[in-house]
mmCIF file of C-alpha atoms in Angstrom:
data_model
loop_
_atom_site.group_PDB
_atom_site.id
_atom_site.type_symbol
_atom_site.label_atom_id
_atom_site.label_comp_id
_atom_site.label_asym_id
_atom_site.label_seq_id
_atom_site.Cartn_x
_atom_site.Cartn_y
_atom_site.Cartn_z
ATOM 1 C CA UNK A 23 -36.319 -6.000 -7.756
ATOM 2 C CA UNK A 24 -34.513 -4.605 -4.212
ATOM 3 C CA UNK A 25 -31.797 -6.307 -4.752
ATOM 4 C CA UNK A 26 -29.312 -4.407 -7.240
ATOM 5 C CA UNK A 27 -25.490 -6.474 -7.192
ATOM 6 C CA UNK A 28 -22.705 -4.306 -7.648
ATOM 7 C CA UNK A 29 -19.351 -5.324 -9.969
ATOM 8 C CA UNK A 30 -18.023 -7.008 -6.987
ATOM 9 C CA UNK A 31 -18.890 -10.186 -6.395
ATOM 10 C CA UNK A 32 -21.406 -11.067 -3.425
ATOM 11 C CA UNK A 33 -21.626 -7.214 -2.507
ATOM 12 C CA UNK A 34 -25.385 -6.442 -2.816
ATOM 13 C CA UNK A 35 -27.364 -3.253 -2.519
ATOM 14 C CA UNK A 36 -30.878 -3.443 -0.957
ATOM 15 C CA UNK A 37 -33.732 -0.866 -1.582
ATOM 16 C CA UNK A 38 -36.774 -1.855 0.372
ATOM 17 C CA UNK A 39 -40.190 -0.697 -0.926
ATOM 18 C CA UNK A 40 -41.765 1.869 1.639
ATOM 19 C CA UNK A 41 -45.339 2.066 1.912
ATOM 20 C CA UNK A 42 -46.120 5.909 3.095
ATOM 21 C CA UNK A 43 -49.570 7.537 4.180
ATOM 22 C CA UNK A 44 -50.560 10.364 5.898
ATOM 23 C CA UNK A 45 -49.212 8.418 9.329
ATOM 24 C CA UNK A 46 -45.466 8.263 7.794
ATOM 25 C CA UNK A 47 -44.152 4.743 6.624
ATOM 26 C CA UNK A 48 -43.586 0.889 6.790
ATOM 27 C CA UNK A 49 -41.269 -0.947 5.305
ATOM 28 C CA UNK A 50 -39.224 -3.758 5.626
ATOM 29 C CA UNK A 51 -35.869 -2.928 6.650
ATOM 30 C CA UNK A 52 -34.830 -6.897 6.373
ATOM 31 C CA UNK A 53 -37.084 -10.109 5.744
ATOM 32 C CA UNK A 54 -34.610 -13.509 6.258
ATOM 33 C CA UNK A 55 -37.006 -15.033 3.727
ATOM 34 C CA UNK A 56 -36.360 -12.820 0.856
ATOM 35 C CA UNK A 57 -32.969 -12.179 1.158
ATOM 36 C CA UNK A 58 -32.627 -16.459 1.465
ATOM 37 C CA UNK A 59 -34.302 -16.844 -1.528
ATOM 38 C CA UNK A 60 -31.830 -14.431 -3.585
ATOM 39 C CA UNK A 61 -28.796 -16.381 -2.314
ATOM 40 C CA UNK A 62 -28.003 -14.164 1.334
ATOM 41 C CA UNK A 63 -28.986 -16.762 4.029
ATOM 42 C CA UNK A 64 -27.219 -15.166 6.699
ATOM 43 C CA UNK A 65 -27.528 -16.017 11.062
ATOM 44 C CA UNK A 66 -27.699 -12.302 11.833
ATOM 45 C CA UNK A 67 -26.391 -12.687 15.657
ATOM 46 C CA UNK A 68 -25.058 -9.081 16.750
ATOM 47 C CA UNK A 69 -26.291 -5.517 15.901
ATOM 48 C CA UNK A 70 -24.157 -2.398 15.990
ATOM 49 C CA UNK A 71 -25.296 1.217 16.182
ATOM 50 C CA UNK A 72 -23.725 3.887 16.116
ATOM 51 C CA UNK A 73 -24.110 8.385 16.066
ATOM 52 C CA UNK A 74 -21.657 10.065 14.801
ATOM 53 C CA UNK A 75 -21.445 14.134 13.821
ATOM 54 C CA UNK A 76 -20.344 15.285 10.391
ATOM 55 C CA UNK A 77 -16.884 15.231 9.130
ATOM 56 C CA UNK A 78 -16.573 11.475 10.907
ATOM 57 C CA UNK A 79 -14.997 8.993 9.373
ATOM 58 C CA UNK A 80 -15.098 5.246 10.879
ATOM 59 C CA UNK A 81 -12.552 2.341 9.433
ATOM 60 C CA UNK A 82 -11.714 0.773 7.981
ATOM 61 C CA UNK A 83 -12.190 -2.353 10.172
ATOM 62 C CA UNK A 84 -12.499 -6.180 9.830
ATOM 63 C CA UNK A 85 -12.830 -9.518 11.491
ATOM 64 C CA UNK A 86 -10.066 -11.413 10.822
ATOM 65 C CA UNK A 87 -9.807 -15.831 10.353
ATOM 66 C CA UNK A 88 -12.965 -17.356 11.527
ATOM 67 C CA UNK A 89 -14.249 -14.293 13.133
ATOM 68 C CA UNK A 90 -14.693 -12.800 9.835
ATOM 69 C CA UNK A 91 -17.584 -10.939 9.345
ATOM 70 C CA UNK A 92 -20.614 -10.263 6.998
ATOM 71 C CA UNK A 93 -22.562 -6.704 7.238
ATOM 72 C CA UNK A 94 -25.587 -5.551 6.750
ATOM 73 C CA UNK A 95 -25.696 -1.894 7.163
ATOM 74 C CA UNK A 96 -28.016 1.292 6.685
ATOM 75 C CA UNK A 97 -28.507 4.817 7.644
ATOM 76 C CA UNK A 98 -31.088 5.511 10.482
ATOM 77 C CA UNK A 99 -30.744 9.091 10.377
ATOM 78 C CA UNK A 100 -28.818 11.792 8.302
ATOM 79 C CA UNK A 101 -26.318 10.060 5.531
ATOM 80 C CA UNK A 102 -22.858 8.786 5.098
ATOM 81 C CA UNK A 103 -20.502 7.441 2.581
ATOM 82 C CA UNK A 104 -20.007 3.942 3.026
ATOM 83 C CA UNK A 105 -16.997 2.352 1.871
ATOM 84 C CA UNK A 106 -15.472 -1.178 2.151
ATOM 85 C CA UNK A 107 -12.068 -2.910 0.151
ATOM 86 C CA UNK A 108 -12.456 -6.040 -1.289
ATOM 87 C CA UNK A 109 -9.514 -8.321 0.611
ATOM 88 C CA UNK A 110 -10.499 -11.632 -0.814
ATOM 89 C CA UNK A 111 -7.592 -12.774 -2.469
ATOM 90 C CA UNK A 112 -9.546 -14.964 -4.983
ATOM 91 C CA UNK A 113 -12.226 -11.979 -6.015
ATOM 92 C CA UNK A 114 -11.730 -10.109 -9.433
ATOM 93 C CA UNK A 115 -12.211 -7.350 -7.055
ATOM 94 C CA UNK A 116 -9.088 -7.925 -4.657
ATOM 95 C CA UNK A 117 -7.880 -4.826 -3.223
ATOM 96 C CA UNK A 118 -10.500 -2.595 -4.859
ATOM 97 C CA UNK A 119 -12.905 0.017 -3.324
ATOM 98 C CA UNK A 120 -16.493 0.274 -3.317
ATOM 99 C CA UNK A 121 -18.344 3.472 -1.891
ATOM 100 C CA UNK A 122 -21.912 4.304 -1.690
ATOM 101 C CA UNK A 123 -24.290 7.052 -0.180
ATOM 102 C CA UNK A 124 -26.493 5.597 2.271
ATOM 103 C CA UNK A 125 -29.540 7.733 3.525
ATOM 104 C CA UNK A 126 -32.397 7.229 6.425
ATOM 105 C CA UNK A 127 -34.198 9.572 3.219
ATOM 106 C CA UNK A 128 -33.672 6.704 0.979
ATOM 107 C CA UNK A 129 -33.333 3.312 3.483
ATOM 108 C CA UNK A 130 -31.211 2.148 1.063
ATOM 109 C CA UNK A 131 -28.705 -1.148 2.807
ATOM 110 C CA UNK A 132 -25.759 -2.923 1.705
ATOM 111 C CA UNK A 133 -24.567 -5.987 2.294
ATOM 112 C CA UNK A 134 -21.101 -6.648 3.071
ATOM 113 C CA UNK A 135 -19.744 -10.768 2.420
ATOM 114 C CA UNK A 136 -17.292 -11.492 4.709
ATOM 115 C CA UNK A 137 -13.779 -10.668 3.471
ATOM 116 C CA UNK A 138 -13.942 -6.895 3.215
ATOM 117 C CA UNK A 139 -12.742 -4.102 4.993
ATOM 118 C CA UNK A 140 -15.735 -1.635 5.742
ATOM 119 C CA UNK A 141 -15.684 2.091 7.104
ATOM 120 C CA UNK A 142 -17.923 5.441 6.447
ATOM 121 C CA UNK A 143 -17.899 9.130 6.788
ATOM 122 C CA UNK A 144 -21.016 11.415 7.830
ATOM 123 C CA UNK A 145 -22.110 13.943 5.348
ATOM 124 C CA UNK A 146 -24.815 15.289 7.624
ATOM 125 C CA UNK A 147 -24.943 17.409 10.383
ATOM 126 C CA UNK A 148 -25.386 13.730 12.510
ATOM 127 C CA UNK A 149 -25.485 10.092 10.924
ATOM 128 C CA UNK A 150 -27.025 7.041 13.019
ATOM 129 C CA UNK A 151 -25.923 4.132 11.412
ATOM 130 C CA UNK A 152 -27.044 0.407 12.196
ATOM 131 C CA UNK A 153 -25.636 -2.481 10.880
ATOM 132 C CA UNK A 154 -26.034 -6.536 11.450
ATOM 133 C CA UNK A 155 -23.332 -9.073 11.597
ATOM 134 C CA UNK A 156 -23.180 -12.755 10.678
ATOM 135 C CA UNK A 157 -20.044 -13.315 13.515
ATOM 136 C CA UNK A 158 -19.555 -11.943 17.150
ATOM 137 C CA UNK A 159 -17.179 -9.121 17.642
ATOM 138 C CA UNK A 160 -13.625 -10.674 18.436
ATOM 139 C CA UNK A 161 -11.186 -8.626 20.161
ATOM 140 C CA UNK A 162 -8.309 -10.492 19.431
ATOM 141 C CA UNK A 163 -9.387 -10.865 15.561
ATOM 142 C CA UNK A 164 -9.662 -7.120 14.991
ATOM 143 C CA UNK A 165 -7.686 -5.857 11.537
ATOM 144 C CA UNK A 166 -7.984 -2.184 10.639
ATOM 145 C CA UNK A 167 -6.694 -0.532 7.285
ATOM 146 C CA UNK A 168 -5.355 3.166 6.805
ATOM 147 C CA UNK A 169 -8.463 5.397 6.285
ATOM 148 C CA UNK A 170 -6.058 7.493 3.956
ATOM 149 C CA UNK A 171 -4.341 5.204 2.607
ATOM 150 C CA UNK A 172 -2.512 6.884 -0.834
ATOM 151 C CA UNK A 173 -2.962 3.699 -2.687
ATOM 152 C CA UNK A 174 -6.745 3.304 -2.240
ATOM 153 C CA UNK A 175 -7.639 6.802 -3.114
ATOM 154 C CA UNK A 176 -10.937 6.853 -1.189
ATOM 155 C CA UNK A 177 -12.765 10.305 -1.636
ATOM 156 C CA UNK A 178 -14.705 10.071 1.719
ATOM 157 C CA UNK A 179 -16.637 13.418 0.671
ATOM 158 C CA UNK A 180 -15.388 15.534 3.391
ATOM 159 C CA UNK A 181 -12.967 18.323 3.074
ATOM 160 C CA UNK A 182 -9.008 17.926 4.095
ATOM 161 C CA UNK A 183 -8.617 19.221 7.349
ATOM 162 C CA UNK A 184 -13.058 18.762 8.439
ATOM 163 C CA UNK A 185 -11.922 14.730 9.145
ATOM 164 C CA UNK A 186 -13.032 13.694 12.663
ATOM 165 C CA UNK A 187 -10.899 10.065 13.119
ATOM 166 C CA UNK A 188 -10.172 8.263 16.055
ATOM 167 C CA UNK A 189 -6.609 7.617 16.861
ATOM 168 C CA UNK A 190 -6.727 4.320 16.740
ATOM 169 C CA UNK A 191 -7.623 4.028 13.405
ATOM 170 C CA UNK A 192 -4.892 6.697 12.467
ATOM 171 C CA UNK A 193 -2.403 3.748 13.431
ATOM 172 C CA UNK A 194 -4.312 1.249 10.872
ATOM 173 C CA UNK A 195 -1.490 0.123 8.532
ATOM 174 C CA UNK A 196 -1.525 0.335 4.900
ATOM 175 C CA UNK A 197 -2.946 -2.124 2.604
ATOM 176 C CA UNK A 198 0.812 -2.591 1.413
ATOM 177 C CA UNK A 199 1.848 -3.522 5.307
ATOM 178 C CA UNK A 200 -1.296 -5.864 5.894
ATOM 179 C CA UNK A 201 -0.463 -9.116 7.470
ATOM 180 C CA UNK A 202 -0.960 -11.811 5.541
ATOM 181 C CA UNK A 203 -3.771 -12.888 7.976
ATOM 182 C CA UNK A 204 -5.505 -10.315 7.351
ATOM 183 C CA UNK A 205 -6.404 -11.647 4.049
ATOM 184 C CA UNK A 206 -9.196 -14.043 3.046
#
């Protein structure tokens, strides 16, 4: 079974089955009929990619309202941590963190339901990540939570000091200062 579902309700890890020869490999990195017929019948309608070098760390970001968005992401090249919060105020899982390695090695995806805040740091030397989305990217409905926030306690697996984060997301507020709206 590819499909392994974690203790969080609708967040779902995906390990294709790779077919390797001599040549290198196939697999199926996402097939709209499986994934349907497990309960994931997503309209993919925007793909992201991104390269980042080690010591990275992305997030945590979200769609906000109707522009909420579900993920599918996975590691092209190198691997990261990937880590979303669970901001659905009805989930047994409200306000708590998943993380998981993701590695081109291993092709391993997760899917992300809509209602979570998602970010990831590289542990290799690079990291090419690639992930789909079930919304458009909305400007105005852009939330962001503290990457460092004390109260999550997110080990992103890179030492104090080695973090490479954008400023913006420095200025994410905690999950204590969250608007309500930014809830689901």
């Amino acid at each position: 079974m590819p499909f392994t579902h974690t203790q969080f309700p609708d967040l779902v890890v995906f390990e294709p089955k790779v077919f390797g020869d001599d040549r290198g490999y196939f697999f199926e990195s996402y097939n709209k009929q499986m994934f349907a017929s497990k309960g994931f019948d997503h309209d993919w309608v925007q793909d992201n990619q991104s390269s980042s070098v080690y010591g990275v760390i992305r997030g945590l970001h979200f769609q906000k309202g109707e522009h909420a968005q579900a993920k599918l992401v996975r590691c092209l090249r190198g691997a990261i941590l990937d880590v979303v919060v669970d901001l659905r105020k009805n989930s047994p899982t409200f306000k708590q963190v998943y993380s998981i390695e993701l590695t081109a090695e291993k092709k391993n995806t997760l899917l992300v339901p809509r209602g979570f805040a998602h970010g990831f740091s590289v542990l290799s030397d690079m990291a090419e990540v690639m992930y789909k989305c079930d919304h458009l990217y909305s400007k105005e409905s852009e939330g962001g939570l503290l990457y460092n926030d004390p109260s999550l306690q997110i080990d992103w697996g890179i030492p104090s000091g080695k973090e490479i984060v954008s400023d913006k997301d420095k200025l994410n507020p905690m999950l204590a200062d969250l608007a309500e709206d930014s809830f689901f």
